[in-house]
Tab-separated table of C-alpha atoms in Angstrom:
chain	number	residue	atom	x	y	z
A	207	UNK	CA	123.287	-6.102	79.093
A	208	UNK	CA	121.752	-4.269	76.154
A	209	UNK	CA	119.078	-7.186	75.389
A	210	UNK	CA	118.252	-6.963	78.986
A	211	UNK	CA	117.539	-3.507	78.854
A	212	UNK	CA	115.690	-3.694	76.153
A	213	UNK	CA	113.515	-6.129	76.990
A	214	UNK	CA	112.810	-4.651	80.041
A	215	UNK	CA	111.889	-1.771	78.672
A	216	UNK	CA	109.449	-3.664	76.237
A	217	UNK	CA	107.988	-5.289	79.973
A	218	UNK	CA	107.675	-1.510	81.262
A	219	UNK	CA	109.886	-2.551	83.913
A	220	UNK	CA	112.550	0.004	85.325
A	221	UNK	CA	115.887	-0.906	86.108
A	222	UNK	CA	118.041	1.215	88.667
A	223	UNK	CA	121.752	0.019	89.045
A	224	UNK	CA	124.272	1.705	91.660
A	225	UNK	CA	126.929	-0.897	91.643
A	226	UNK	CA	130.060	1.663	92.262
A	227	UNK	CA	127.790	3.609	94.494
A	228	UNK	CA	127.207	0.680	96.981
A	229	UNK	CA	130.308	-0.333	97.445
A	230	UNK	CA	130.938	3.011	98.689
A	231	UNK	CA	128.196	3.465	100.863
A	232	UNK	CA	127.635	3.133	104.657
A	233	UNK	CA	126.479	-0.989	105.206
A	234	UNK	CA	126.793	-1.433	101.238
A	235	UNK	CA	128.812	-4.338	99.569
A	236	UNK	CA	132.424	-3.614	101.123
A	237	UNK	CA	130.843	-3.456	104.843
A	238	UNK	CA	129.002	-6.208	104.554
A	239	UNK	CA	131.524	-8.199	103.340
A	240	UNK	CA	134.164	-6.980	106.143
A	241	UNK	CA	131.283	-7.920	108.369
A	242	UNK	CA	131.532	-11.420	106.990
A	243	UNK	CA	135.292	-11.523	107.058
A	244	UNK	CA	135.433	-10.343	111.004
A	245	UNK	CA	136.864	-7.538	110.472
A	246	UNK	CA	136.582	-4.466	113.508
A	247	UNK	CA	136.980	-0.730	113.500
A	248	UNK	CA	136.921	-1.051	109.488
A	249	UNK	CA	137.449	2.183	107.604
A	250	UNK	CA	137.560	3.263	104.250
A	251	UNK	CA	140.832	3.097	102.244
A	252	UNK	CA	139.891	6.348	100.550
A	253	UNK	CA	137.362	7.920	102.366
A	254	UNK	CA	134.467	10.164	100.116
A	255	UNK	CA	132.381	13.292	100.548
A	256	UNK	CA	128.820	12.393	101.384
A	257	UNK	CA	125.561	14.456	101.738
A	258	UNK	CA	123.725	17.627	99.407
A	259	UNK	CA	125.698	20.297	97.275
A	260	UNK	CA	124.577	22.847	99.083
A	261	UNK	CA	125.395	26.604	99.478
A	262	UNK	CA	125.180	29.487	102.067
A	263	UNK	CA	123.265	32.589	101.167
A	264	UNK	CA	123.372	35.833	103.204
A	265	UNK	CA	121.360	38.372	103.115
A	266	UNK	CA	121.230	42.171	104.904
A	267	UNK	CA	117.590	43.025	106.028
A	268	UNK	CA	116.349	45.614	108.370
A	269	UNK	CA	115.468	44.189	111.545
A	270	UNK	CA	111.776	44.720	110.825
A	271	UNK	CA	111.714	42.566	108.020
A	272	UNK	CA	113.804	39.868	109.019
A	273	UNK	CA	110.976	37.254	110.020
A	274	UNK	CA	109.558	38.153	106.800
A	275	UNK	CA	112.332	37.240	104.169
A	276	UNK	CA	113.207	34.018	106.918
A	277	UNK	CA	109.910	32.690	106.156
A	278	UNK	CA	110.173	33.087	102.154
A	279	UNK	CA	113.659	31.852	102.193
A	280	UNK	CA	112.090	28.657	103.904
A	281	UNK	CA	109.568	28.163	102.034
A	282	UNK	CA	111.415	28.044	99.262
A	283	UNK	CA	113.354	24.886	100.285
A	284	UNK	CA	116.339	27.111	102.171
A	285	UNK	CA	117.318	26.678	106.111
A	286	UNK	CA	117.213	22.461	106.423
A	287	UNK	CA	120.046	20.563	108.388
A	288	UNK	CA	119.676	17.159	108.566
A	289	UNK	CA	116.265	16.334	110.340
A	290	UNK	CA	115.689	20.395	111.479
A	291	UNK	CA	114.230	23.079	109.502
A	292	UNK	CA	113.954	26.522	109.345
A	293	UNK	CA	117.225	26.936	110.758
A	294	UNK	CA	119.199	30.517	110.071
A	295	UNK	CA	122.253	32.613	111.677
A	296	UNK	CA	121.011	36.111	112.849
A	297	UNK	CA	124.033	38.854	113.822
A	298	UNK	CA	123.083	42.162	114.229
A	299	UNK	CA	125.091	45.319	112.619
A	300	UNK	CA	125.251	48.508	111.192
A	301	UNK	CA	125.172	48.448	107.216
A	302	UNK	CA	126.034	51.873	104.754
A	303	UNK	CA	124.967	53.017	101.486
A	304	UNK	CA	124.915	55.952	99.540
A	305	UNK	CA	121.987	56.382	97.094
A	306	UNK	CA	122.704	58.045	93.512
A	307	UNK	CA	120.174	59.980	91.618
A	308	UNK	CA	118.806	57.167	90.034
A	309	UNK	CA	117.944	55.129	93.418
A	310	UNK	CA	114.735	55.502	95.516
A	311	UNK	CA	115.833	54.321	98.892
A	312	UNK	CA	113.147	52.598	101.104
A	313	UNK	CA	115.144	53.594	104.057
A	314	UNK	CA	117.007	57.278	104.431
A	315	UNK	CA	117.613	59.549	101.140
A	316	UNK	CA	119.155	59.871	98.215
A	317	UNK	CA	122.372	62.071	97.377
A	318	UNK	CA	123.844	61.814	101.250
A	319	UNK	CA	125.946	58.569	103.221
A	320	UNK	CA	123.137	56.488	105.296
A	321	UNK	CA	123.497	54.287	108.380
A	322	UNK	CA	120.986	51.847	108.969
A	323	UNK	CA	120.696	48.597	112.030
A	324	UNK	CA	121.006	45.632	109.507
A	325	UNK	CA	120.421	41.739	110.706
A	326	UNK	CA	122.839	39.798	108.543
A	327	UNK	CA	120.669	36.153	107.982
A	328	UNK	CA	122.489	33.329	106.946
A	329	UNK	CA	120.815	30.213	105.641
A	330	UNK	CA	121.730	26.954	104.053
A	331	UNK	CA	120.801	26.271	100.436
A	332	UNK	CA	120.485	23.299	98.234
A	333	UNK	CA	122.296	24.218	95.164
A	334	UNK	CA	119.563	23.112	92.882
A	335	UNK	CA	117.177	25.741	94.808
A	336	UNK	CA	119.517	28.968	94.944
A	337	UNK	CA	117.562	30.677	91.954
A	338	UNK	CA	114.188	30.377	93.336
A	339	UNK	CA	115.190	31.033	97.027
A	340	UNK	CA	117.133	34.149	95.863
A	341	UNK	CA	114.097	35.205	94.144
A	342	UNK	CA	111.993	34.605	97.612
A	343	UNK	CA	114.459	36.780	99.239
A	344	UNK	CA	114.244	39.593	96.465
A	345	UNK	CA	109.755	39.526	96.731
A	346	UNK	CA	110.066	39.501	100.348
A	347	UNK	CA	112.702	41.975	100.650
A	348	UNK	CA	111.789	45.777	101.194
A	349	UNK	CA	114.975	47.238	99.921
A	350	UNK	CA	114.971	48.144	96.118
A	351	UNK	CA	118.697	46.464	95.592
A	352	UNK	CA	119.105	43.849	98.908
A	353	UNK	CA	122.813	42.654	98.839
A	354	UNK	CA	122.879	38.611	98.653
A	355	UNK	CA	126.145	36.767	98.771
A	356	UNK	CA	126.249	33.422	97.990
A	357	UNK	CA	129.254	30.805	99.266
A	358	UNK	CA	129.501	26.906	98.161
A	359	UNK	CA	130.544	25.140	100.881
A	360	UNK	CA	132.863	22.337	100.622
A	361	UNK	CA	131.710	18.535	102.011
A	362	UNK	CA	133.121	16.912	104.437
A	363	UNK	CA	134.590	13.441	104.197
A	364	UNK	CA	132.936	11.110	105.299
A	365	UNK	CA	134.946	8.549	108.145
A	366	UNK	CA	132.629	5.141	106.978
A	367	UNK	CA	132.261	5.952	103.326
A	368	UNK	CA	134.249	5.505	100.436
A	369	UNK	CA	136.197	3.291	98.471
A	370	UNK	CA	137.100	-0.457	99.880
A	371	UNK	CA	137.337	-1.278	103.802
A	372	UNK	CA	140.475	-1.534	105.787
A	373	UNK	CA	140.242	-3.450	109.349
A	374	UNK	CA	141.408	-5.526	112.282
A	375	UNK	CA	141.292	-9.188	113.355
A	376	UNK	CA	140.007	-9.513	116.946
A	377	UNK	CA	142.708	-12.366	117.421
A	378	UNK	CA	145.158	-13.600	114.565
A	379	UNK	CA	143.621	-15.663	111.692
A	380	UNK	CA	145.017	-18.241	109.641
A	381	UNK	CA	144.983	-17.656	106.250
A	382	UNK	CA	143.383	-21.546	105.325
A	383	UNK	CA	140.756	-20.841	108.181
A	384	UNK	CA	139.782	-17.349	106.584
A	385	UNK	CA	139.322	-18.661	103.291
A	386	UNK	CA	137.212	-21.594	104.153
A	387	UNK	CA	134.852	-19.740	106.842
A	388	UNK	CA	134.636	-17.195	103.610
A	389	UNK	CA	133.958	-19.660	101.256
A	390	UNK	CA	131.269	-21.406	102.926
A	391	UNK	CA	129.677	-17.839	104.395
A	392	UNK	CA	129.657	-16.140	100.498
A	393	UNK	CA	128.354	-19.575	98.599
A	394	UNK	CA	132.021	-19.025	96.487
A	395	UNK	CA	132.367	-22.150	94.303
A	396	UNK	CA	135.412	-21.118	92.545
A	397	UNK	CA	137.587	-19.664	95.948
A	398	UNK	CA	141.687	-18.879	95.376
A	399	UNK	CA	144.220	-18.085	97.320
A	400	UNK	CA	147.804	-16.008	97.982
A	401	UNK	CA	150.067	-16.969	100.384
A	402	UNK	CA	150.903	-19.937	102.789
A	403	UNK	CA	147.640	-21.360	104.662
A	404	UNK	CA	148.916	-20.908	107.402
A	405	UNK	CA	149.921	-17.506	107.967
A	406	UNK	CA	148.775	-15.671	110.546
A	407	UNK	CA	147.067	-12.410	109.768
A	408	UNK	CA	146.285	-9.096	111.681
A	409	UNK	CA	144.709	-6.801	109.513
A	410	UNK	CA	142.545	-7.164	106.220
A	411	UNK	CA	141.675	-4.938	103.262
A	412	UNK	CA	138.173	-5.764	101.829
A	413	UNK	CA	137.594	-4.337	98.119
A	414	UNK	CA	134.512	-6.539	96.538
A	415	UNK	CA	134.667	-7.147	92.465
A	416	UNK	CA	138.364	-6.829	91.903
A	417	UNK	CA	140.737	-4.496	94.070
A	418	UNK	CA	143.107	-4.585	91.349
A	419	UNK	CA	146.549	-2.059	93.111
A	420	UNK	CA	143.564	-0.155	95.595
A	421	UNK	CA	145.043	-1.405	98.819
A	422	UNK	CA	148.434	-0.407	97.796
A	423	UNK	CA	147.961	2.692	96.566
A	424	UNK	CA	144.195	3.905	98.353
A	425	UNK	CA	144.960	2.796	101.937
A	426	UNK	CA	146.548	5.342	104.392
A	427	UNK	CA	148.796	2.691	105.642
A	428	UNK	CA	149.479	0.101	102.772
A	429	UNK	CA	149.173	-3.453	103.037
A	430	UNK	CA	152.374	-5.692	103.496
A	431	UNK	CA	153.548	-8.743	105.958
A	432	UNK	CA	150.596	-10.380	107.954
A	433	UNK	CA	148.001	-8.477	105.931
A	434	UNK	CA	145.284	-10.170	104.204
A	435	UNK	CA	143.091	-8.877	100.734
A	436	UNK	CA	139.076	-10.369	100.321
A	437	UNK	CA	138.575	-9.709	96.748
A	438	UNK	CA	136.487	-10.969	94.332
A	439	UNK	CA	139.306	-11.255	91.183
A	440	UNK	CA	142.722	-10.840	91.242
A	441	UNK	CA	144.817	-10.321	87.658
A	442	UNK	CA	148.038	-12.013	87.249
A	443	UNK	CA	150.179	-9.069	87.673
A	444	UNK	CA	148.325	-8.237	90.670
A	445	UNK	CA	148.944	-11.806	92.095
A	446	UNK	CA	152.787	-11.280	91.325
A	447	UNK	CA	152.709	-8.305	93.535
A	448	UNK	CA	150.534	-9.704	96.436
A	449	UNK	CA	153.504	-12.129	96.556
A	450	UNK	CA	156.073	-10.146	95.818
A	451	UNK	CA	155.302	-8.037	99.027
A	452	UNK	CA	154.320	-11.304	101.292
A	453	UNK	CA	150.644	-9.960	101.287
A	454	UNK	CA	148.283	-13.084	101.395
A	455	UNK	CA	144.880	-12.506	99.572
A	456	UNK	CA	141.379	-14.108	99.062
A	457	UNK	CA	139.522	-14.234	96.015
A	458	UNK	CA	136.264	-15.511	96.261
A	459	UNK	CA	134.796	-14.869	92.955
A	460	UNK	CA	133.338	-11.470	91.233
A	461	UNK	CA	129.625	-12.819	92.020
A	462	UNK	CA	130.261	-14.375	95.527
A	463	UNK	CA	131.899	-11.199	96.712
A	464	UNK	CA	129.199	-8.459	95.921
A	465	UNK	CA	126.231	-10.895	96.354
A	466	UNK	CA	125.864	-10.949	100.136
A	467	UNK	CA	124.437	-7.445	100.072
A	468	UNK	CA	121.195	-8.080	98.564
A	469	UNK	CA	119.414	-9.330	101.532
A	470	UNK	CA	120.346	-6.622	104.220
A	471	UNK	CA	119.774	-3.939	101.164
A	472	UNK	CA	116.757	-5.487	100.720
A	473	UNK	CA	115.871	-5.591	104.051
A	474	UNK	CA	116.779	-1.709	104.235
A	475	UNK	CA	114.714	-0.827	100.832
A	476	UNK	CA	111.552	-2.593	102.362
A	477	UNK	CA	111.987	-0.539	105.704
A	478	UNK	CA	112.087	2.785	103.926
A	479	UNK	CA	109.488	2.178	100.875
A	480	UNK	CA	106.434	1.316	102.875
A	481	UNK	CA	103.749	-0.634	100.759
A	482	UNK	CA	106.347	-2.054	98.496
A	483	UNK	CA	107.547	-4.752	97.674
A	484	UNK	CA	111.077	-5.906	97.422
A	485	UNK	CA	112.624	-9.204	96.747
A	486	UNK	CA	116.569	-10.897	95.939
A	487	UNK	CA	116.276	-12.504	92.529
A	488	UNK	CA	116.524	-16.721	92.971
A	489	UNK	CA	117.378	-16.413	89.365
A	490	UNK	CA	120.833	-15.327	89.955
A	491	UNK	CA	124.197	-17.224	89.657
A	492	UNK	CA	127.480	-17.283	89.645
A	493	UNK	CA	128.449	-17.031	85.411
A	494	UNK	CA	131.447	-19.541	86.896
A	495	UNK	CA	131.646	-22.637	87.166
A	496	UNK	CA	133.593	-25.760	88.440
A	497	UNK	CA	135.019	-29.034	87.000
């Protein structure tokens, strides 16, 4: 790996590798190769938190001003959901202060209890744009001290992201039948198997490369009797405990498991990066071979 770094470097050619990152993602290597295996209603084993680090600042601004500061705080990259912008919470209220000797209030005086009409405006915030859309609201702002609070909110988990893929059979599958409609789908030259050919499977956990203990441990409902693993590699001691537990598995290779992404990713890449070009390397093989 280091020589082909380096050499690429020397070639001015830039190399960007998420590996770990599309097996987790929505249609990445796991769903495509659930897709493959005929698997429905697939779900993660382990399902991950997807989308921005963002935060939620409020502010308290005098109703005149309130269009003001909205604006500034959206220009500054604050207020976008999804596909919408400039979006913001607006409740009106009543806010207090009480203004020392050393203030100079824009609203009310000093040295006596105020009441002022306050809008409190909420926004959403990327994290990495709090400090300059806190300093928007502080320019646009016409108090000498405006009060900003600033939350992190938690992300959700995602239901179709995360860690390996955990699905149905339409109708019961024989093991044999599975392995060979795999085999011949992936390009595997070097295909294994757990378990008697003919057993009859329900469900199937998909976890490309090697899943290693993942669908015993990851899954919400681990696997056991009728249940089926696609894999790439499976370690002795792993094999031991497939059988152990009657769980039939599938290992089609490191290489022929993750490989069957390239063309729909490339398909997607070309569909988002207009004008360039993308293209699955026919230099690629399988490090394995057969005798």
């Amino acid at each position: 790996q280091e020589g082909v770094v380096a050499e690429a470097m020397a070639c001015g050619i830039s190399i960007y590798s998420p590996h770990t990152a599309l097996d987790s993602a929505v249609g990445g290597t796991n769903d495509v190769l659930a897709a493959i295996a005929g698997l429905e209603d697939v779900r993660p084993f382990q399902a991950v938190a997807v989308g921005p680090v963002e935060c939620k600042l409020v502010v308290f601004v005098p109703p005149g001003d309130v269009d003001r500061v909205a604006d500034a705080v959206f220009d500054a990259g604050a207020g976008r959901i999804g596909a919408y912008e400039k979006c913001s919470y607006r409740l009106r209220g009543e806010g207090t202060f009480f203004g020392t000797e050393a203030t100079d209030p824009v609203v009310g005086r000093r040295g006596r209890l105020e009441r002022v009409d306050e809008i409190r405006l909420e926004v959403i915030v990327p994290k990495n744009r709090m400090n300059d859309v806190a300093a928007a609201v502080r320019r646009a702002h016409s108090y000498e001290e405006p009060a900003i609070d600033v939350d992190p909110l938690e992300r959700l988990p995602s239901d179709k992201a995360g860690q390996g893929r955990v699905g149905g059979f339409g109708r019961p599958v024989s093991l044999g039948a599975l392995a060979r409609a795999l085999k011949v789908k992936t390009r595997a030259s070097n295909t294994v198997t757990i378990g008697k050919p003919g057993m009859k499977l329900r469900r199937g956990f998909v976890c490309v490369g090697a899943a290693g203990s993942l669908p015993f441990e990851s899954a919400g409902e681990p696997c056991g009797q009728g249940d089926v693993v696609v894999t790439g590699e499976i370690r002795h001691h792993d094999a031991l405990r497939y059988r152990r537990c009657g769980v039939s598995a599938v290992a089609l290779g490191h290489w022929a498991s993750e490989r069957p992404v390239l063309g729909p990713l490339a398909k997607r890449l070309g569909a988002l990066l207009r004008g360039v070009a993308v293209s699955v390397s026919r230099a690629d093989r399988d490090p394995f071979g057969s005798v």
